Tab-separated table of C-alpha atoms and ligand atoms in Angstrom:
chain	number	residue	atom	x	y	z
S	1	MET	CA	86.561	91.633	151.277
S	2	PRO	CA	87.542	89.417	148.336
S	3	GLU	CA	90.902	90.155	146.725
S	4	SER	CA	90.584	92.454	143.656
S	5	ILE	CA	91.640	91.056	140.357
S	6	ALA	CA	93.594	93.709	138.382
S	7	LEU	CA	94.892	92.716	134.956
S	8	LEU	CA	96.812	94.440	132.175
S	9	ALA	CA	96.109	93.642	128.563
S	10	ILE	CA	98.103	94.493	125.439
S	11	GLU	CA	96.858	94.669	121.801
S	12	SER	CA	99.408	94.954	118.950
S	13	SER	CA	98.089	92.788	116.073
S	14	CYS	CA	97.994	95.392	113.326
S	15	ASP	CA	98.432	99.182	113.449
S	16	GLU	CA	96.962	100.020	116.813
S	17	THR	CA	99.152	99.881	119.956
S	18	SER	CA	96.762	99.604	122.867
S	19	ALA	CA	96.821	98.809	126.592
S	20	SER	CA	93.932	98.414	129.042
S	21	VAL	CA	93.527	97.738	132.720
S	22	ILE	CA	90.535	95.704	133.892
S	23	ILE	CA	89.648	95.378	137.595
S	24	ASN	CA	87.182	92.653	138.671
S	25	GLY	CA	85.778	92.506	135.133
S	26	GLN	CA	85.347	96.327	134.882
S	27	VAL	CA	87.452	98.115	132.292
S	28	LYS	CA	89.300	100.983	133.968
S	29	SER	CA	91.414	102.276	131.053
S	30	ASN	CA	91.705	101.684	127.308
S	31	ILE	CA	94.573	103.650	125.702
S	32	VAL	CA	94.777	103.371	121.936
S	33	SER	CA	97.622	104.848	119.851
S	34	THR	CA	96.773	104.736	116.134
S	35	GLN	CA	99.758	104.658	113.867
S	36	LEU	CA	99.201	107.455	111.349
S	37	ILE	CA	102.436	106.680	109.429
S	38	HIS	CA	100.600	104.204	107.109
S	39	GLU	CA	98.220	106.701	105.665
S	40	LYS	CA	100.654	107.997	103.045
S	41	TYR	CA	101.234	104.425	101.816
S	42	GLY	CA	97.556	103.701	101.426
S	43	GLY	CA	97.756	100.621	103.726
S	44	VAL	CA	99.553	99.083	106.649
S	45	VAL	CA	103.276	98.591	106.058
S	46	PRO	CA	104.223	95.678	108.354
S	47	GLU	CA	107.731	96.730	109.034
S	48	LEU	CA	106.739	100.314	109.930
S	49	ALA	CA	103.873	98.877	112.107
S	50	SER	CA	106.253	96.756	114.220
S	51	ARG	CA	108.666	99.734	114.672
S	52	ALA	CA	105.837	101.929	115.780
S	53	HIS	CA	104.588	99.405	118.288
S	54	GLN	CA	108.130	99.320	119.746
S	55	GLN	CA	107.973	103.047	120.190
S	56	ASN	CA	104.469	103.255	121.483
S	57	ILE	CA	104.152	100.311	123.797
S	58	LEU	CA	105.764	101.688	126.950
S	59	PRO	CA	104.020	105.022	126.928
S	60	VAL	CA	100.655	103.338	126.196
S	61	VAL	CA	101.129	100.924	129.092
S	62	ASP	CA	102.171	103.668	131.516
S	63	ALA	CA	99.081	105.693	130.478
S	64	ALA	CA	96.768	102.691	130.960
S	65	LEU	CA	98.125	102.125	134.484
S	66	LYS	CA	97.913	105.820	135.298
S	67	VAL	CA	94.336	106.270	134.143
S	68	ALA	CA	93.321	103.204	136.094
S	69	ASN	CA	95.087	104.663	139.144
S	70	ILE	CA	97.092	101.548	139.937
S	71	THR	CA	100.782	100.475	139.761
S	72	LYS	CA	102.258	97.367	138.185
S	73	ASN	CA	102.577	95.857	141.652
S	74	ASP	CA	98.728	95.640	141.823
S	75	LEU	CA	98.524	93.440	138.748
S	76	LYS	CA	97.617	89.712	138.909
S	77	ALA	CA	98.380	88.833	135.293
S	78	VAL	CA	99.202	90.233	131.883
S	79	GLY	CA	97.247	89.263	128.728
S	80	PHE	CA	98.268	89.816	125.116
S	81	THR	CA	97.121	89.235	121.635
S	82	ARG	CA	98.699	86.030	120.264
S	83	GLY	CA	97.027	86.323	116.883
S	84	PRO	CA	95.782	86.427	114.301
S	85	GLY	CA	97.647	89.476	112.950
S	86	LEU	CA	100.961	90.650	111.455
S	87	LEU	CA	103.926	88.679	112.805
S	88	GLY	CA	106.197	91.613	113.466
S	89	SER	CA	103.383	93.502	115.226
S	90	LEU	CA	102.339	90.497	117.282
S	91	LEU	CA	105.995	89.866	118.269
S	92	VAL	CA	106.234	93.295	119.981
S	93	GLY	CA	103.162	92.769	122.126
S	94	ALA	CA	104.107	89.140	122.945
S	95	SER	CA	107.700	89.990	123.822
S	96	PHE	CA	106.763	92.965	125.885
S	97	SER	CA	104.165	90.875	127.851
S	98	LYS	CA	106.502	88.015	128.418
S	99	GLY	CA	109.160	90.387	129.817
S	100	PHE	CA	106.533	92.197	131.852
S	101	ALA	CA	105.214	88.952	133.358
S	102	LEU	CA	108.747	87.687	134.260
S	103	ALA	CA	109.846	91.031	135.729
S	104	ASN	CA	106.753	91.324	137.876
S	105	ASP	CA	106.465	87.568	138.660
S	106	ILE	CA	102.814	87.326	137.404
S	107	PRO	CA	101.216	84.824	134.924
S	108	LEU	CA	100.900	85.335	131.243
S	109	ILE	CA	97.605	84.939	129.339
S	110	GLU	CA	97.385	84.578	125.567
S	111	VAL	CA	94.275	85.889	123.695
S	112	ASN	CA	92.795	85.215	120.358
S	113	HIS	CA	92.072	88.602	118.719
S	114	MET	CA	88.839	87.422	117.005
S	115	GLN	CA	87.495	85.951	120.232
S	116	ALA	CA	88.302	89.242	121.910
S	117	HIS	CA	86.364	91.214	119.254
S	118	ILE	CA	83.286	89.292	120.318
S	119	LEU	CA	84.046	89.669	124.073
S	120	ALA	CA	83.925	93.448	123.544
S	121	HIS	CA	80.159	92.908	124.035
S	122	PHE	CA	80.827	92.164	127.735
S	123	ILE	CA	82.591	95.484	128.477
S	124	GLU	CA	79.303	97.292	129.063
S	125	GLU	CA	75.594	96.637	129.357
S	126	PRO	CA	73.513	95.358	127.597
S	127	LYS	CA	75.428	92.043	127.414
S	128	PRO	CA	74.138	89.424	125.026
S	129	PRO	CA	72.703	86.237	126.582
S	130	PHE	CA	74.131	82.864	125.371
S	131	PRO	CA	73.887	81.378	122.845
S	132	PHE	CA	74.049	84.235	120.277
S	133	ILE	CA	75.242	84.503	116.758
S	134	CYS	CA	78.004	87.089	116.111
S	135	LEU	CA	78.906	88.428	112.674
S	136	THR	CA	82.532	89.361	113.128
S	137	VAL	CA	83.679	91.704	110.445
S	138	SER	CA	87.132	93.273	110.310
S	139	GLY	CA	90.003	94.049	108.018
S	140	GLY	CA	91.189	90.433	107.883
S	141	HIS	CA	88.070	88.418	108.732
S	142	THR	CA	84.416	87.866	108.017
S	143	GLN	CA	82.910	85.202	110.231
S	144	LEU	CA	79.627	83.886	111.598
S	145	VAL	CA	80.243	82.565	115.095
S	146	ILE	CA	78.002	80.747	117.496
S	147	VAL	CA	78.948	82.013	120.889
S	148	LYS	CA	78.010	79.472	123.534
S	149	SER	CA	79.837	80.947	126.506
S	150	HIS	CA	82.536	83.448	127.135
S	151	LEU	CA	85.261	81.149	125.909
S	152	ASP	CA	83.380	78.570	123.838
S	153	MET	CA	82.803	79.779	120.273
S	154	GLU	CA	82.246	77.956	116.988
S	155	VAL	CA	82.800	79.437	113.513
S	156	VAL	CA	79.892	78.333	111.258
S	157	GLY	CA	80.599	80.405	108.230
S	158	GLU	CA	83.435	82.616	106.865
S	159	THR	CA	84.657	84.329	103.736
S	160	LEU	CA	86.322	82.207	101.014
S	161	ASP	CA	88.321	85.118	99.693
S	162	ASP	CA	88.532	88.789	100.821
S	163	ALA	CA	87.269	90.034	104.170
S	164	VAL	CA	84.544	92.593	104.064
S	165	GLY	CA	86.898	95.231	105.620
S	166	GLU	CA	89.316	94.544	102.734
S	167	ALA	CA	86.466	95.103	100.263
S	168	PHE	CA	85.752	98.458	101.956
S	169	ASP	CA	89.399	99.459	101.931
S	170	LYS	CA	90.215	98.331	98.389
S	171	GLY	CA	87.002	99.897	97.055
S	172	ALA	CA	88.028	103.137	98.727
S	173	LYS	CA	91.471	102.956	97.100
S	174	MET	CA	89.854	102.527	93.654
S	175	LEU	CA	87.858	105.722	94.394
S	176	GLY	CA	90.962	107.596	95.359
S	177	LEU	CA	89.884	107.890	99.012
S	178	PRO	CA	92.548	107.842	101.747
S	179	TYR	CA	93.388	104.928	103.991
S	180	PRO	CA	91.654	103.429	105.964
S	181	GLY	CA	88.939	103.536	103.455
S	182	GLY	CA	86.006	101.939	105.402
S	183	PRO	CA	85.189	105.048	107.456
S	184	MET	CA	85.545	107.226	104.331
S	185	ILE	CA	83.115	105.095	102.280
S	186	ASP	CA	80.727	105.221	105.311
S	187	LYS	CA	80.972	109.036	105.451
S	188	HIS	CA	80.294	109.512	101.681
S	189	ALA	CA	77.584	106.777	101.694
S	190	SER	CA	75.621	108.708	104.298
S	191	LEU	CA	75.233	111.507	101.724
S	192	GLY	CA	74.458	109.378	98.714
S	193	ASN	CA	71.547	107.342	97.265
S	194	PRO	CA	72.218	103.642	97.690
S	195	LEU	CA	69.966	102.725	94.710
S	196	SER	CA	71.922	104.781	92.190
S	197	PHE	CA	73.993	101.883	90.926
S	198	GLU	CA	73.841	98.146	91.332
S	199	PHE	CA	76.608	95.849	92.507
S	200	PRO	CA	76.228	92.092	92.857
S	201	VAL	CA	75.387	90.032	95.920
S	202	SER	CA	77.318	86.770	95.791
S	203	GLU	CA	75.588	83.357	95.479
S	204	MET	CA	77.944	81.354	97.727
S	205	LYS	CA	76.584	78.109	99.159
S	206	GLY	CA	75.701	77.647	102.797
S	207	LEU	CA	77.078	80.214	105.277
S	208	SER	CA	80.171	81.136	103.211
S	209	PHE	CA	80.886	84.690	102.154
S	210	SER	CA	82.706	86.018	99.092
S	211	PHE	CA	83.696	89.620	98.410
S	212	SER	CA	86.028	89.321	95.469
S	213	GLY	CA	83.080	89.529	92.901
S	214	VAL	CA	81.608	92.716	94.201
S	215	LYS	CA	85.077	94.286	94.480
S	216	THR	CA	85.870	93.360	90.897
S	217	SER	CA	82.527	94.675	89.685
S	218	LEU	CA	83.312	98.062	91.220
S	219	LEU	CA	86.614	98.090	89.326
S	220	TYR	CA	85.079	97.322	85.967
S	221	PHE	CA	82.214	99.730	86.590
S	222	LEU	CA	84.662	102.566	87.368
S	223	GLN	CA	86.867	101.763	84.372
S	224	LYS	CA	83.858	101.975	82.050
S	225	ARG	CA	82.253	105.076	83.487
S	226	VAL	CA	85.581	107.020	83.776
S	227	LYS	CA	86.304	106.269	80.072
S	228	GLU	CA	82.938	107.963	79.228
S	229	ASN	CA	83.442	110.828	81.690
S	230	ALA	CA	86.826	111.565	83.312
S	231	ASN	CA	85.016	113.380	86.263
S	232	PHE	CA	82.631	110.540	86.838
S	233	ILE	CA	84.008	109.566	90.329
S	234	ASP	CA	84.187	113.139	91.641
S	235	GLU	CA	80.659	113.884	90.429
S	236	ASN	CA	79.169	110.711	91.868
S	237	ILE	CA	81.306	109.825	94.846
S	238	ASN	CA	78.472	109.831	97.433
S	239	ASP	CA	76.167	107.729	95.242
S	240	ILE	CA	78.919	105.271	94.303
S	241	CYS	CA	79.924	104.792	97.970
S	242	ALA	CA	76.264	104.380	99.114
S	243	SER	CA	75.599	101.770	96.381
S	244	TYR	CA	78.792	99.821	96.924
S	245	GLN	CA	78.286	99.865	100.691
S	246	LEU	CA	74.732	98.625	100.267
S	247	ALA	CA	75.981	95.709	98.204
S	248	LEU	CA	78.535	94.770	100.897
S	249	ILE	CA	75.961	95.012	103.664
S	250	LYS	CA	73.506	92.830	101.656
S	251	ASN	CA	76.216	90.261	101.293
S	252	LEU	CA	76.503	90.165	105.061
S	253	THR	CA	72.926	90.395	106.147
S	254	ARG	CA	71.783	87.638	103.690
S	255	LYS	CA	74.089	85.129	105.342
S	256	LEU	CA	73.415	86.421	108.788
S	257	LYS	CA	69.626	85.815	108.184
S	258	LYS	CA	70.334	82.351	107.016
S	259	ALA	CA	72.569	81.568	109.997
S	260	THR	CA	69.731	82.580	112.449
S	261	LYS	CA	67.351	80.270	110.584
S	262	VAL	CA	69.752	77.269	110.307
S	263	HIS	CA	70.883	77.523	113.845
S	264	LYS	CA	67.557	78.673	115.274
S	265	ILE	CA	69.076	81.582	117.211
S	266	SER	CA	67.528	85.009	117.138
S	267	GLN	CA	70.018	86.836	119.411
S	268	VAL	CA	72.362	88.561	117.060
S	269	ALA	CA	75.509	90.601	117.553
S	270	ILE	CA	78.050	92.278	115.342
S	271	ALA	CA	81.733	92.868	116.176
S	272	GLY	CA	85.041	94.025	114.585
S	273	GLY	CA	86.036	97.199	112.826
S	274	VAL	CA	83.370	97.055	110.116
S	275	ALA	CA	80.689	96.924	112.931
S	276	ALA	CA	81.450	100.627	113.216
S	277	ASN	CA	79.772	101.077	109.811
S	278	SER	CA	76.620	103.178	110.177
S	279	GLY	CA	74.880	101.510	107.198
S	280	LEU	CA	75.359	97.962	108.791
S	281	ARG	CA	74.298	99.248	112.156
S	282	ASN	CA	71.091	100.653	110.701
S	283	ALA	CA	70.420	97.537	108.625
S	284	LEU	CA	70.638	95.482	111.865
S	285	VAL	CA	68.159	97.651	113.657
S	286	ASP	CA	65.718	97.232	110.771
S	287	LEU	CA	66.271	93.469	110.629
S	288	ALA	CA	65.696	93.213	114.417
S	289	GLU	CA	62.200	94.597	113.801
S	290	LYS	CA	61.458	92.596	110.683
S	291	GLU	CA	62.890	89.270	111.859
S	292	GLY	CA	62.091	89.574	115.589
S	293	TRP	CA	65.833	89.467	116.595
S	294	LYS	CA	67.331	90.881	119.649
S	295	VAL	CA	70.395	92.792	118.347
S	296	PHE	CA	73.544	93.783	120.141
S	297	VAL	CA	75.853	96.441	118.685
S	298	PRO	CA	78.989	97.507	120.533
S	299	LYS	CA	80.026	101.155	121.125
S	300	PHE	CA	82.194	102.564	118.265
S	301	GLU	CA	85.391	102.596	120.423
S	302	TYR	CA	85.059	98.822	121.052
S	303	CYS	CA	84.472	97.864	117.396
S	304	THR	CA	87.917	98.790	115.970
S	305	ASP	CA	91.054	97.329	117.498
S	306	ASN	CA	91.496	98.150	121.214
S	307	ALA	CA	92.950	96.510	124.260
S	308	ALA	CA	89.728	96.671	126.374
S	309	MET	CA	88.433	93.680	124.414
S	310	ILE	CA	91.733	91.817	125.005
S	311	ALA	CA	91.364	92.673	128.781
S	312	MET	CA	87.885	91.162	128.791
S	313	ALA	CA	89.257	88.004	127.311
S	314	THR	CA	92.121	88.002	129.736
S	315	TYR	CA	89.668	88.308	132.649
S	316	TYR	CA	87.605	85.334	131.581
S	317	LYS	CA	90.694	83.249	130.971
S	318	TYR	CA	92.098	84.315	134.392
S	319	LEU	CA	88.985	83.069	136.087
S	320	GLU	CA	89.329	79.726	134.351
S	321	GLY	CA	93.084	79.567	135.257
S	322	GLU	CA	94.092	79.518	131.557
S	323	PHE	CA	97.651	80.698	131.840
S	324	THR	CA	100.385	80.226	129.285
S	325	GLU	CA	104.124	79.462	129.220
S	326	GLN	CA	107.034	81.810	128.593
S	327	SER	CA	107.925	79.694	125.572
S	328	ILE	CA	104.733	80.750	123.656
S	329	SER	CA	105.092	82.347	120.296
S	330	PRO	CA	102.637	84.509	118.229
S	331	LEU	CA	100.367	82.951	115.635
S	332	PRO	CA	99.765	85.178	112.611
S	333	ARG	CA	97.007	82.716	111.637
S	334	TYR	CA	95.085	81.649	114.682
S	335	SER	CA	91.646	80.184	114.313
S	336	LEU	CA	88.942	80.391	116.933
J	1	KG4	O1	88.887	95.215	113.655
J	1	KG4	P1	89.726	96.189	112.937
J	1	KG4	O2	90.036	97.473	113.614
J	1	KG4	O3	91.156	95.573	112.580
J	1	KG4	C1	91.264	94.195	112.222
J	1	KG4	O4	91.294	93.370	113.081
J	1	KG4	O5	91.339	93.995	111.022
J	1	KG4	O6	89.033	96.366	111.491
J	1	KG4	C2	89.636	97.272	110.586
J	1	KG4	C3	88.669	97.361	109.381
J	1	KG4	C4	89.280	98.139	108.260
J	1	KG4	O7	89.079	97.419	107.077
J	1	KG4	C5	88.461	99.380	108.295
J	1	KG4	O8	88.351	100.059	106.966
J	1	KG4	C6	87.094	98.928	108.715
J	1	KG4	O9	87.429	97.993	109.739
J	1	KG4	N1	86.249	99.954	109.232
J	1	KG4	C7	85.061	100.387	108.708
J	1	KG4	C8	84.524	101.396	109.419
J	1	KG4	N2	85.430	101.680	110.512
J	1	KG4	C9	86.410	100.745	110.342
J	1	KG4	N3	84.479	99.870	107.575
J	1	KG4	C10	83.304	100.468	107.204
J	1	KG4	N4	82.798	101.495	107.886
J	1	KG4	C11	83.313	102.038	108.967
J	1	KG4	N5	82.790	103.025	109.690
J	2	ZN	ZN1	90.581	93.550	114.899
């Protein structure tokens, strides 16, 4: 019988501490500890995030090993998120993984978080065939990526200013909704009429995105309407969210459509936290029919930050023998 490949993976790039065990390419556990401390500050506080990672990392790793029913002696390597992300947060995962690799005499594998978001598509069936175009949408990134193989990816378009997740979160803040705002906007939007108000779709050239315009237009719109009626937001929250969300989605799908034409690829995937948005997921299903695309949408739990996706990347890198040195340091900005 071939030897089994059991790997541990750690994710700590932002405010989720997560560990996962993968055996022969099958995810066996995925423990995610979400840091709730940031809620009262209306956004992630980097210093508090790294402290919380310090507290959470050991219990999360223990739980991941336990759920997978293995011990650390069974592991062949440990993978971790090298970046992009918050430096203090990344340092906790990187330092832990380095120590873990040394203590257990196993190799270390570094993973790009954005590549891992895309590889979340390989956790379960149906897996997209190569090449496919992936729209990766998260709190820090908005990218169009041509995925040629598990580890060969090319960014063909990205945002020139805010990420779409930021536009969701900042929009939610203007509306007085709690952090993280994306899921809250999604919830209200599902109860509202998206044609109630109109927000702009940017006219960026090529495959570039821009979200600062639509965000600012929401700000000016609210300032004007609240001046006329102090209860405007409360009375119209569902319709505002639905209309704002529609504008953000149109900004995304317009460029996605363009990318499929320019690159002549009709296999399309979405990844990253904003891929959990129900409006975007529905829009993609509609587009699949209209445009003749084959569309791949990950399970909700694999859209937002998790270590299962890091484990998938760790597995493919292990198969290629892509190990890294103990001297490696995190990269807060780490391009694909
Ligand atoms: O991928 P992710 O968990 O972390 C980063 O790598 O940034 O993405 C987080 C982003 C946040 O901006 C959050 O508001 C957004 O994903 N998000 C959503 C939804 N769920 C998470 N945005 C819109 N609708 C959702 N349902
Ligand atoms: Zn992420």
